[in-house]
mmCIF file of C-alpha atoms and ligand atoms in Angstrom:
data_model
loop_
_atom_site.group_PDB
_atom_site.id
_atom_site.type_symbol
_atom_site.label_atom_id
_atom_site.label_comp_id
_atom_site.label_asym_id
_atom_site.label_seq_id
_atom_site.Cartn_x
_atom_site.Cartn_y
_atom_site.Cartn_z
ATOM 1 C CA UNK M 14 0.000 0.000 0.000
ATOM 2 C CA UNK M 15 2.887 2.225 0.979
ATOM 3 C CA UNK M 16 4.343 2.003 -2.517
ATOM 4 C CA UNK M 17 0.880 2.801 -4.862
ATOM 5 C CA UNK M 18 0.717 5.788 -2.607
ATOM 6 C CA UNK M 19 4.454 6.936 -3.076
ATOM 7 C CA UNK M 20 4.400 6.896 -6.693
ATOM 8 C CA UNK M 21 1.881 10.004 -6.906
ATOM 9 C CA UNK M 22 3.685 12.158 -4.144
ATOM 10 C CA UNK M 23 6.882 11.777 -5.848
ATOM 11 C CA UNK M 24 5.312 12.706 -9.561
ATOM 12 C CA UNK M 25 3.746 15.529 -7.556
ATOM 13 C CA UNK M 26 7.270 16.636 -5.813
ATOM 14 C CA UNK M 27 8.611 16.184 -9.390
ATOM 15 C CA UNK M 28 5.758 18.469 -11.121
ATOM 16 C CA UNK M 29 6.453 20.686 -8.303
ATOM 17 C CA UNK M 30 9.681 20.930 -8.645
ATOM 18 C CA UNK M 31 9.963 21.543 -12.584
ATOM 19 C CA UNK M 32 7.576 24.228 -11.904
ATOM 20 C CA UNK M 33 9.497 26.263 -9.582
ATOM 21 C CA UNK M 34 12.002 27.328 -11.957
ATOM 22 C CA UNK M 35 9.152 29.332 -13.652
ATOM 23 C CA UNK M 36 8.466 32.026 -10.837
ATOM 24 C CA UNK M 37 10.386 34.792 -10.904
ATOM 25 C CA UNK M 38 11.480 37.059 -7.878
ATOM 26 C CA UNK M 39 8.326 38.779 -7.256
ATOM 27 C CA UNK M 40 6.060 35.238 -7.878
ATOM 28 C CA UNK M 41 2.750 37.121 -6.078
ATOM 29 C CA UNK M 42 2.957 39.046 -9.148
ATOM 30 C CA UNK M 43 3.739 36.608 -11.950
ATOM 31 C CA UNK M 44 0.812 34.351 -10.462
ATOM 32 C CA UNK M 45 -1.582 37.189 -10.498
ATOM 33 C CA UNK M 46 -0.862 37.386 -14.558
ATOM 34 C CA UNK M 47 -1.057 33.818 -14.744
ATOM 35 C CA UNK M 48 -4.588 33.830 -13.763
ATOM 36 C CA UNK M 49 -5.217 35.902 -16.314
ATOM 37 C CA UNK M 50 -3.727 34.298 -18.979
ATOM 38 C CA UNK M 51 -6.816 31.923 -19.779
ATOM 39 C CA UNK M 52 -9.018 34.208 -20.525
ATOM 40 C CA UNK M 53 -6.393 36.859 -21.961
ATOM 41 C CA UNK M 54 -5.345 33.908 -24.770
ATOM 42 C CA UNK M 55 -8.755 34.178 -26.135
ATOM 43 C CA UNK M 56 -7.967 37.892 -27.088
ATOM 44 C CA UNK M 57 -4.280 37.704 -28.012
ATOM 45 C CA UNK M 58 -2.277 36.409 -30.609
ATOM 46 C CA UNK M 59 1.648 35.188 -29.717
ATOM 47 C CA UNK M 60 1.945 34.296 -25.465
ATOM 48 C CA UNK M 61 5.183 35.351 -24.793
ATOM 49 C CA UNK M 62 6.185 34.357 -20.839
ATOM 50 C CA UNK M 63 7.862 36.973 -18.746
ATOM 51 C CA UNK M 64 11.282 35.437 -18.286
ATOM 52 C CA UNK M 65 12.322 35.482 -14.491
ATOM 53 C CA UNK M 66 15.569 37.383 -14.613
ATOM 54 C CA UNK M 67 14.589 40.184 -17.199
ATOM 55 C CA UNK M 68 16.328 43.507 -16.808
ATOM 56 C CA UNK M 69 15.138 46.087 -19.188
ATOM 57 C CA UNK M 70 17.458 47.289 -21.241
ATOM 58 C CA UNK M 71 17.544 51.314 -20.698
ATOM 59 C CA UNK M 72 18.460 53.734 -22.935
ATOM 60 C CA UNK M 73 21.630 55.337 -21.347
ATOM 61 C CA UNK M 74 21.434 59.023 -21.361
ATOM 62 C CA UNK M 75 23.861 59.329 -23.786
ATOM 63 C CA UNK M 76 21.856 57.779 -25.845
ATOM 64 C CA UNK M 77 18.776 59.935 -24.914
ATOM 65 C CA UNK M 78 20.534 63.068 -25.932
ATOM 66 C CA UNK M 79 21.690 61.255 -29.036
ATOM 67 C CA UNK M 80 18.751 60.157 -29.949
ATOM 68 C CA UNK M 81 17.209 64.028 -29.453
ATOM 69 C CA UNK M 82 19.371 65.435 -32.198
ATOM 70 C CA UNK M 83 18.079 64.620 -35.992
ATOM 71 C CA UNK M 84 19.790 61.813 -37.420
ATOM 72 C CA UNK M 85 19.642 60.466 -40.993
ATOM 73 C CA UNK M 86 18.674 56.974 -41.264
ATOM 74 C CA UNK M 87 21.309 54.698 -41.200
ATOM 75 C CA UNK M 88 21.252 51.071 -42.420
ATOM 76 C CA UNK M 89 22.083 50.009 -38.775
ATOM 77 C CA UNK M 90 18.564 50.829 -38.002
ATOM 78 C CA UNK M 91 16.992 49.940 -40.401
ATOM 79 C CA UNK M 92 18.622 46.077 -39.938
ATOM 80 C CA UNK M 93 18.124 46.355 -36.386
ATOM 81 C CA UNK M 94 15.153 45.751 -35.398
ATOM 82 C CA UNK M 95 13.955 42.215 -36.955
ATOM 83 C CA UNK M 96 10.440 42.474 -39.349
ATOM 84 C CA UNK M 97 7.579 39.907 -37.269
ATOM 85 C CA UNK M 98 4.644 40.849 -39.440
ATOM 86 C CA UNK M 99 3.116 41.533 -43.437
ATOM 87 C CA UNK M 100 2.484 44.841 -41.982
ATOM 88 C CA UNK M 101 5.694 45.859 -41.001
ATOM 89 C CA UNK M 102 7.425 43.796 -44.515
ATOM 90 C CA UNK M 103 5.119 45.837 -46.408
ATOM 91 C CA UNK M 104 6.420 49.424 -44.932
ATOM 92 C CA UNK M 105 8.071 51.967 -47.258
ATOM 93 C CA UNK M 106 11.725 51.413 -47.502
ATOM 94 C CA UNK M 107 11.896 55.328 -46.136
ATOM 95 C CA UNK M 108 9.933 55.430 -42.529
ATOM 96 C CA UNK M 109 10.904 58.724 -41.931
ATOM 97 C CA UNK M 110 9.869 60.357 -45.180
ATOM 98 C CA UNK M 111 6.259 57.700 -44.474
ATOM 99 C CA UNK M 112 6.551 59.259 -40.551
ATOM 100 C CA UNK M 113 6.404 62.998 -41.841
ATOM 101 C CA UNK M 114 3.779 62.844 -43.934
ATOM 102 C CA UNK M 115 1.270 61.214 -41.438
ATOM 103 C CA UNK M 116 2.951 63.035 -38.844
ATOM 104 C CA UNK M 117 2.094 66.609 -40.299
ATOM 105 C CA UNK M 118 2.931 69.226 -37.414
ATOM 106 C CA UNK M 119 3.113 66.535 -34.708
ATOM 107 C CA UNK M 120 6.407 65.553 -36.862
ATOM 108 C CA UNK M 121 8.419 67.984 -35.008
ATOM 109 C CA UNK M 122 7.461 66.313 -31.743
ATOM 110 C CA UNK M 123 8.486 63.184 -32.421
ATOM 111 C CA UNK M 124 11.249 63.025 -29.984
ATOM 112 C CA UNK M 125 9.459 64.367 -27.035
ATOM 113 C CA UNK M 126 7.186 61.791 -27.923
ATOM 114 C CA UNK M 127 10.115 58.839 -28.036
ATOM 115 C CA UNK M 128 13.640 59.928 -27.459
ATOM 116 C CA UNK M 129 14.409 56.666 -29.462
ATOM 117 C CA UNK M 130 12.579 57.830 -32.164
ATOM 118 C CA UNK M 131 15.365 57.439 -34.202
ATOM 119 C CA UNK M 132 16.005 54.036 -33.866
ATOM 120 C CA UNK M 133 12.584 53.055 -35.900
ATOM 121 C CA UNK M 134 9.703 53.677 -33.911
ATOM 122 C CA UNK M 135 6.292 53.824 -35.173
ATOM 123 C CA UNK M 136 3.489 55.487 -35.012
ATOM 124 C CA UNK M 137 -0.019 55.434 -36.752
ATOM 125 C CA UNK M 138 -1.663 58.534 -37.668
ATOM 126 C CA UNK M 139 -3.753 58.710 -34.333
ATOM 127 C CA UNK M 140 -0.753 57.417 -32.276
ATOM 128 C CA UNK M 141 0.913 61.139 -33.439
ATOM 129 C CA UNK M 142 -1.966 63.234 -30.885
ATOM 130 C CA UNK M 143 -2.454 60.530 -28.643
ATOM 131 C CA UNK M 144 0.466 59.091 -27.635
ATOM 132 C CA UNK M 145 1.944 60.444 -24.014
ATOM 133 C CA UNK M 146 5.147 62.216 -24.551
ATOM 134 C CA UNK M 147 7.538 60.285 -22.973
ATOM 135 C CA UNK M 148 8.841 62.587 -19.677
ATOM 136 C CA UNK M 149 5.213 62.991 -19.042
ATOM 137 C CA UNK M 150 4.991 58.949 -19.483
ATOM 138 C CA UNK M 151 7.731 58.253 -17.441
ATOM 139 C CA UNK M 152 6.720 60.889 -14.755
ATOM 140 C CA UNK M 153 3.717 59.005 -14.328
ATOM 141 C CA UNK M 154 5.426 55.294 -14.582
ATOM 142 C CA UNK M 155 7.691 56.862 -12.113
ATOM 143 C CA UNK M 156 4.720 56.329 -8.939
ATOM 144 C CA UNK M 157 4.437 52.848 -9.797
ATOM 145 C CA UNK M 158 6.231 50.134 -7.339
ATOM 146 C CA UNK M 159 9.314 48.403 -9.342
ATOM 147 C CA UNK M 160 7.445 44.618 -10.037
ATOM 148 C CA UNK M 161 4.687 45.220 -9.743
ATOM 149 C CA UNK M 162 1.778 44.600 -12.030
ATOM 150 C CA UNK M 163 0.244 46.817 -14.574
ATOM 151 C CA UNK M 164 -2.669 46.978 -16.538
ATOM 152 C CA UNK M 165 -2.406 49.746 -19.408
ATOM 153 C CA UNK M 166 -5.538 49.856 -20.665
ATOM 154 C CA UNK M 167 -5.665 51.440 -23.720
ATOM 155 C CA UNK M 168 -2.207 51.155 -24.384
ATOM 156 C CA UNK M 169 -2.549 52.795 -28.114
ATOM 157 C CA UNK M 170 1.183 52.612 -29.681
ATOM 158 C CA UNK M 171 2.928 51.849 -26.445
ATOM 159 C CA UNK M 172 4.275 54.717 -24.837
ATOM 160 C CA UNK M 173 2.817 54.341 -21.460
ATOM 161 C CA UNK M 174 3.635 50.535 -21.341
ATOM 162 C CA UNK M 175 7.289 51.290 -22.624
ATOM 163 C CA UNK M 176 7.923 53.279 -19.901
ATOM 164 C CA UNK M 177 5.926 51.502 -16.837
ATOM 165 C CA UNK M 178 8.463 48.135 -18.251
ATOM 166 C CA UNK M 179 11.262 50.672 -17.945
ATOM 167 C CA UNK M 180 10.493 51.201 -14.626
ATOM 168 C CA UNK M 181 11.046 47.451 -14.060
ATOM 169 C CA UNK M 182 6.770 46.648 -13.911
ATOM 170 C CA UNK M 183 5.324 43.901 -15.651
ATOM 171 C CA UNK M 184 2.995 45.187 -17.772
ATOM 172 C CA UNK M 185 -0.813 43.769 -19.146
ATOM 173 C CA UNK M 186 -0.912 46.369 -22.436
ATOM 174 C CA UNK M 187 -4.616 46.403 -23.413
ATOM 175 C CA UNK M 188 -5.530 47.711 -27.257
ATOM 176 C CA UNK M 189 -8.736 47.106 -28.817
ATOM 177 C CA UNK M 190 -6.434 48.240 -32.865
ATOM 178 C CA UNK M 191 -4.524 44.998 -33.283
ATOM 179 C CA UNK M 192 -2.641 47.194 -35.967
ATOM 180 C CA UNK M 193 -1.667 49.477 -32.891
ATOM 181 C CA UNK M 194 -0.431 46.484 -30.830
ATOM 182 C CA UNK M 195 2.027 45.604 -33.420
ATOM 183 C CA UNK M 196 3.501 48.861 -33.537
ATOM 184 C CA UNK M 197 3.581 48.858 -29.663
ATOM 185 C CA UNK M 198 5.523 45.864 -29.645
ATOM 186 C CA UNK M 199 7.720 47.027 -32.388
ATOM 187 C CA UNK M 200 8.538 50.235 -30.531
ATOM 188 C CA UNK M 201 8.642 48.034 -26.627
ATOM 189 C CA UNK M 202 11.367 45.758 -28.875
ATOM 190 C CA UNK M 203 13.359 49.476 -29.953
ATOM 191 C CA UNK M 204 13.245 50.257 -25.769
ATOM 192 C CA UNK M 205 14.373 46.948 -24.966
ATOM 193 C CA UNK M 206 11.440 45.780 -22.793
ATOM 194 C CA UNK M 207 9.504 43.638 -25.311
ATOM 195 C CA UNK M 208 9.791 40.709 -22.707
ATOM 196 C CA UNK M 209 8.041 42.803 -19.879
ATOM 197 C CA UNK M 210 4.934 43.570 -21.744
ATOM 198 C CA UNK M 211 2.514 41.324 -22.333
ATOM 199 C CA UNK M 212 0.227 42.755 -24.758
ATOM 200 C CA UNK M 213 -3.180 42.115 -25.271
ATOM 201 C CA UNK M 214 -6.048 42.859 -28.192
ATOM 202 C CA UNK M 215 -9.114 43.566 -26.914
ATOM 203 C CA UNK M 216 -11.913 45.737 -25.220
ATOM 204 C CA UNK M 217 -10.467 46.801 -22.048
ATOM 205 C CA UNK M 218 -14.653 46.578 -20.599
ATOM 206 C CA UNK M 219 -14.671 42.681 -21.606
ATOM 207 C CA UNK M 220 -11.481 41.888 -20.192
ATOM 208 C CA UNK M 221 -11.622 43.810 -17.146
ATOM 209 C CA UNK M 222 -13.567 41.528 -14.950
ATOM 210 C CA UNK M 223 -11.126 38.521 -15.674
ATOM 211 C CA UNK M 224 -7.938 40.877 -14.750
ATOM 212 C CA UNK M 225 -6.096 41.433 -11.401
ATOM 213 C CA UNK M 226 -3.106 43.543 -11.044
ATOM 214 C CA UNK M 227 -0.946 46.238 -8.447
ATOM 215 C CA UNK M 228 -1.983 49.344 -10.795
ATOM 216 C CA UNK M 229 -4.448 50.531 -13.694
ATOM 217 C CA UNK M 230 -3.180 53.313 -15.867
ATOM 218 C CA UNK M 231 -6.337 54.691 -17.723
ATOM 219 C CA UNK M 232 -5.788 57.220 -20.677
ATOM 220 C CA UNK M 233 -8.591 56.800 -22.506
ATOM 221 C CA UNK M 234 -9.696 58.292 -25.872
ATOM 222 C CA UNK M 235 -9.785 62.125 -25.108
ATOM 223 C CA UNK M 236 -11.798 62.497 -28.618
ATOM 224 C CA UNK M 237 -9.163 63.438 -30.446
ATOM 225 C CA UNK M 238 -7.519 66.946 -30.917
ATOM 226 C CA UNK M 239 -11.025 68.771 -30.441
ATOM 227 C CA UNK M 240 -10.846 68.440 -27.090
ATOM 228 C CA UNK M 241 -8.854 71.560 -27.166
ATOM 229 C CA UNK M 242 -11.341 73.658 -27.992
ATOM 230 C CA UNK M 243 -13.379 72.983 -25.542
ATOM 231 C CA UNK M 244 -13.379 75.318 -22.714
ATOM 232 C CA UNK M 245 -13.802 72.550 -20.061
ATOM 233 C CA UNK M 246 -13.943 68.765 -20.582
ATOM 234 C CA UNK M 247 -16.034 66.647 -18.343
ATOM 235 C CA UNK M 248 -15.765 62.865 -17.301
ATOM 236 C CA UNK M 249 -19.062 62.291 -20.164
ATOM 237 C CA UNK M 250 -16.886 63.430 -22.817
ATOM 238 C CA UNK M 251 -14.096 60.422 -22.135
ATOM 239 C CA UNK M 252 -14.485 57.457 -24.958
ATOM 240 C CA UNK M 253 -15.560 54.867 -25.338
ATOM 241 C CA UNK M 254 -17.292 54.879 -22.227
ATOM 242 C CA UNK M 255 -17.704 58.010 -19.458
ATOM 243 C CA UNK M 256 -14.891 58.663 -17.080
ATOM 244 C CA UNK M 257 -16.970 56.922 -14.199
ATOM 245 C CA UNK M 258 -17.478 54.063 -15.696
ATOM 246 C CA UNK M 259 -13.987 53.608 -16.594
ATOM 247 C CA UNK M 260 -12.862 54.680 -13.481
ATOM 248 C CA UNK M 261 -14.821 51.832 -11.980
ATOM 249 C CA UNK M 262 -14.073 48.956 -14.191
ATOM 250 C CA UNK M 263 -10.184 49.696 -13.181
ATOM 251 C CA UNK M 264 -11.130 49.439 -8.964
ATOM 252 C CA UNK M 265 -12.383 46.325 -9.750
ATOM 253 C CA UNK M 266 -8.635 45.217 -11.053
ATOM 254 C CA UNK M 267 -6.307 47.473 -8.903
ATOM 255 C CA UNK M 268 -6.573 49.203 -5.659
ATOM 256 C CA UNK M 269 -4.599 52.154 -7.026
ATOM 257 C CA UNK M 270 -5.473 54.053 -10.542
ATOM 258 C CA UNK M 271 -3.755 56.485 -12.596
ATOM 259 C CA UNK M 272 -5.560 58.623 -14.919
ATOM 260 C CA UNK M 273 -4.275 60.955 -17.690
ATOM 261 C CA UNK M 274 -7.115 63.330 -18.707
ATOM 262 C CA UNK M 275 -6.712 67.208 -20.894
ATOM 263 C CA UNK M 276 -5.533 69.642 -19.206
ATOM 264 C CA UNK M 277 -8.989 71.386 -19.148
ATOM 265 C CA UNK M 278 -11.029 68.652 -17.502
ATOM 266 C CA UNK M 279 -13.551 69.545 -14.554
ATOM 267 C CA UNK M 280 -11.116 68.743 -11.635
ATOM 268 C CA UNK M 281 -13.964 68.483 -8.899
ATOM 269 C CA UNK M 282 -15.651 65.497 -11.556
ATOM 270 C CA UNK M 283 -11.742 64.238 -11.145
ATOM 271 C CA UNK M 284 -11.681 64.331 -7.328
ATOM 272 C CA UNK M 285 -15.017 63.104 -7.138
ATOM 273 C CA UNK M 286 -14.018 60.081 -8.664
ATOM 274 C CA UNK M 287 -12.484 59.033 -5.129
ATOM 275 C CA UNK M 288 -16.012 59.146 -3.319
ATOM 276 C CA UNK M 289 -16.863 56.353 -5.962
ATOM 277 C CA UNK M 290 -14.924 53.911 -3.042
ATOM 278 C CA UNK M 291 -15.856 53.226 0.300
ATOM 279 C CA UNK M 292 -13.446 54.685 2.449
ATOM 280 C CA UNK M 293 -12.584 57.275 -0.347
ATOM 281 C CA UNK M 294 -9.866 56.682 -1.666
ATOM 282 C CA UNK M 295 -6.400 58.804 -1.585
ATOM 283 C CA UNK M 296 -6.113 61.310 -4.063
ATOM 284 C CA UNK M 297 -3.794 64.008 -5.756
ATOM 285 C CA UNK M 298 -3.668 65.166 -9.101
ATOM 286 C CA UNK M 299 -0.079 66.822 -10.958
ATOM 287 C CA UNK M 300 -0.371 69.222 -14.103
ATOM 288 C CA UNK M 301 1.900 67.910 -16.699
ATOM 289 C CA UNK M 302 3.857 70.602 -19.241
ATOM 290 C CA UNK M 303 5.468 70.089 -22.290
ATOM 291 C CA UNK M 304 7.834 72.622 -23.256
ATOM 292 C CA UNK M 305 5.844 75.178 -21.133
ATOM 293 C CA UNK M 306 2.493 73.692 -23.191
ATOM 294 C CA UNK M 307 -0.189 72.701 -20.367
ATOM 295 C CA UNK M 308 -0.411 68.927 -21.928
ATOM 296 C CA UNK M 309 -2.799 67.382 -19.336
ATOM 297 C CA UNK M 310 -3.416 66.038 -15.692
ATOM 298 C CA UNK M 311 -2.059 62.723 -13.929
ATOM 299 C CA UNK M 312 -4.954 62.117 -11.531
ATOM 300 C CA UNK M 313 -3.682 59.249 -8.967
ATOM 301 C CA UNK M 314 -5.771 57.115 -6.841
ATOM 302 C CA UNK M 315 -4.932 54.829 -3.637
ATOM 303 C CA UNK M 316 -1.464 54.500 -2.512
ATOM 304 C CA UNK M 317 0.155 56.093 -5.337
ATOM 305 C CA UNK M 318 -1.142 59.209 -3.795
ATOM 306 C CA UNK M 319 1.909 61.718 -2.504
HETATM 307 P P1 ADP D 96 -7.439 60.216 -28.174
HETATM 308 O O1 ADP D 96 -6.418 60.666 -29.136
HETATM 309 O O2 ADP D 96 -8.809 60.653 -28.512
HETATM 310 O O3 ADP D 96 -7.023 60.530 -26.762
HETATM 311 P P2 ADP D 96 -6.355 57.659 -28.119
HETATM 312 O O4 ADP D 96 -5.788 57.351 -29.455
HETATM 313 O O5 ADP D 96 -5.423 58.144 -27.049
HETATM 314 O O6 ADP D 96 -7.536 58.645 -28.262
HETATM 315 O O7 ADP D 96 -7.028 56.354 -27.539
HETATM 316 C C1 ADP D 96 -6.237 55.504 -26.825
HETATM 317 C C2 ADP D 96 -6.257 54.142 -27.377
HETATM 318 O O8 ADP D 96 -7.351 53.439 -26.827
HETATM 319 C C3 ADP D 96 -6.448 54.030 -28.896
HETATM 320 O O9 ADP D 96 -5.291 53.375 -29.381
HETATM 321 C C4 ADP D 96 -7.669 53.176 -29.090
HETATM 322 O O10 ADP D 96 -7.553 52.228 -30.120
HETATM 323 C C5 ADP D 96 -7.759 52.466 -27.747
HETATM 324 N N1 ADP D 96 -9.091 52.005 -27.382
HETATM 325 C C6 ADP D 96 -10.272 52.603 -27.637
HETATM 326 N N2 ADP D 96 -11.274 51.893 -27.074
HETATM 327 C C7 ADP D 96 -10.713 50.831 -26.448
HETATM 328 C C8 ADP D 96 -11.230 49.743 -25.666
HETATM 329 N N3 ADP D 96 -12.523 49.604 -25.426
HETATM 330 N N4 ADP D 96 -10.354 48.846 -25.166
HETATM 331 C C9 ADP D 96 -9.033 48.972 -25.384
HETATM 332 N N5 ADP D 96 -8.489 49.966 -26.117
HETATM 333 C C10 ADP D 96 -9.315 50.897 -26.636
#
């Protein structure tokens, strides 16, 4: 009797065992994604595994300020990042010359949008007005814990994600455009933290109830570049749903939230937001500039709260 009942445990130990090897340092987090994965893999195309002992590569600054000065192309990058998709096969042999032209005056942001820029990133023609620039991204990736778990939400052509994986977070990038997920990978490969990213195509609403994480970052459609005009944005204006609703499907996932809204959003709808928990939660909110432009506000939630 002994021995039928030994053979089990030890294929158990054994399972056990080869299993181990798969958690990385921080394995509360990496089994939080894991539960997600079943449902995620309906939605996605590719599972890539976070490897355990992944360091982002960062750019140094050197590179930074290189990469802020205008460079011609160079067949280095053009060889340097590897082609994964028909899409990207079938770009012009010129990016730059394709980037200008969709960029139209956005063009001349391009590297306070990615200070890589230069090394191939790419943008579609909405990614040029909606992407974060990248100080204000990394400002905001900055008040995230190092490990822990992200959900980007509408990650759009990766900026946000880019820089939360910089920041040493594992990421859940959420993008309803698979076109726009490809180019987010592409540009998460340029920044070196492809591996931290796992990214995701689908309707942030659906997949929010099957998704657990540390931190939501929320930047939601503003409605394009009109939003300017208006003389003050509410919460009903946010797409594809209002800014409550959002607001809410992310406290179901996270007990901390960042939002990114225009700089001329109602603040008291922002603040109100907190009263949506029970006890309210923490709350501050941080004007972000871009070269002296008023770009937007970082509205943070929970712990992440200064
Ligand atoms: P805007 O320029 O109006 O701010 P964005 O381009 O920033 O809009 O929108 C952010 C991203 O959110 C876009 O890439 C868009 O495809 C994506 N998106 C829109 N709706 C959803 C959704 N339900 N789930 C996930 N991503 C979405």
């Amino acid at each position: 009797m002994a021995k039928i009942s030994a053979t089990p445990r030890t294929a158990r130990r054994r399972r056990r065992a080869n299993a181990v090897w798969l958690l990385p340092n921080r394995p509360h987090c990496f089994l939080r994604l894991l539960a997600t994965i079943p449902q995620i893999s309906r939605y996605r195309r590719g599972l890539v595994a976070v490897p355990p002992s992944f360091r982002p590569t960062l750019p140094t600054s050197e590179e930074r300020k290189s990469a802020i000065q205008p460079q011609t192309p160079s067949p280095i990058r053009d060889n340097e990042v590897e082609t994964t998709s028909r899409q990207e096969a079938e770009e012009p042999q010129d990016p730059d010359a394709e980037g200008e032209a969709v960029a139209g005056k956005y063009w001349a942001h391009r590297h306070s949008l990615f200070s890589l820029y230069d090394r191939g990133v790419r943008m579609d023609a909405e990614g040029w007005y909606s992407a974060t620039p990248e100080a204000i991204a990394a400002a905001q990736a900055a008040r995230a814990a190092p490990a822990g778990l992200v959900v980007d939400a509408f990650a759009g052509v990766g900026g946000n994600s880019i820089q939360f994986a910089a920041r040493g977070c594992y990421v859940v990038a959420v993008e309803i455009d698979p076109h726009k997920v490809e180019l987010a990978r592409h540009n998460a490969r340029i920044y070196g933290v492809e591996d931290m990213i796992e990214f995701v195509v689908g309707d942030f609403f659906r997949l929010a109830p099957y998704l657990k994480a540390d931190l939501v970052f929320l930047s939601p459609p503003w409605g394009g570049p009109s939003y300017n005009q208006t003389p003050m944005y509410t919460l009903d204006m946010l797409m594809p749903k209002d800014g409550y609703t959002t607001f809410q499907a992310a406290q179901k996932i996270a007990p901390n939230v960042i939002m990114f809204l225009p700089w001329n959003v109602d603040r008291s709808q922002v603040e109100e937001l907190c009263w949506l928990s029970s006890p309210p939660l923490d709350f501050e909110s941080e004007e972000n500039y871009i070269q002296n432009r008023f770009k937007g506000i970082t509205a943070c939630f929970g712990n992440l709260a200064r």
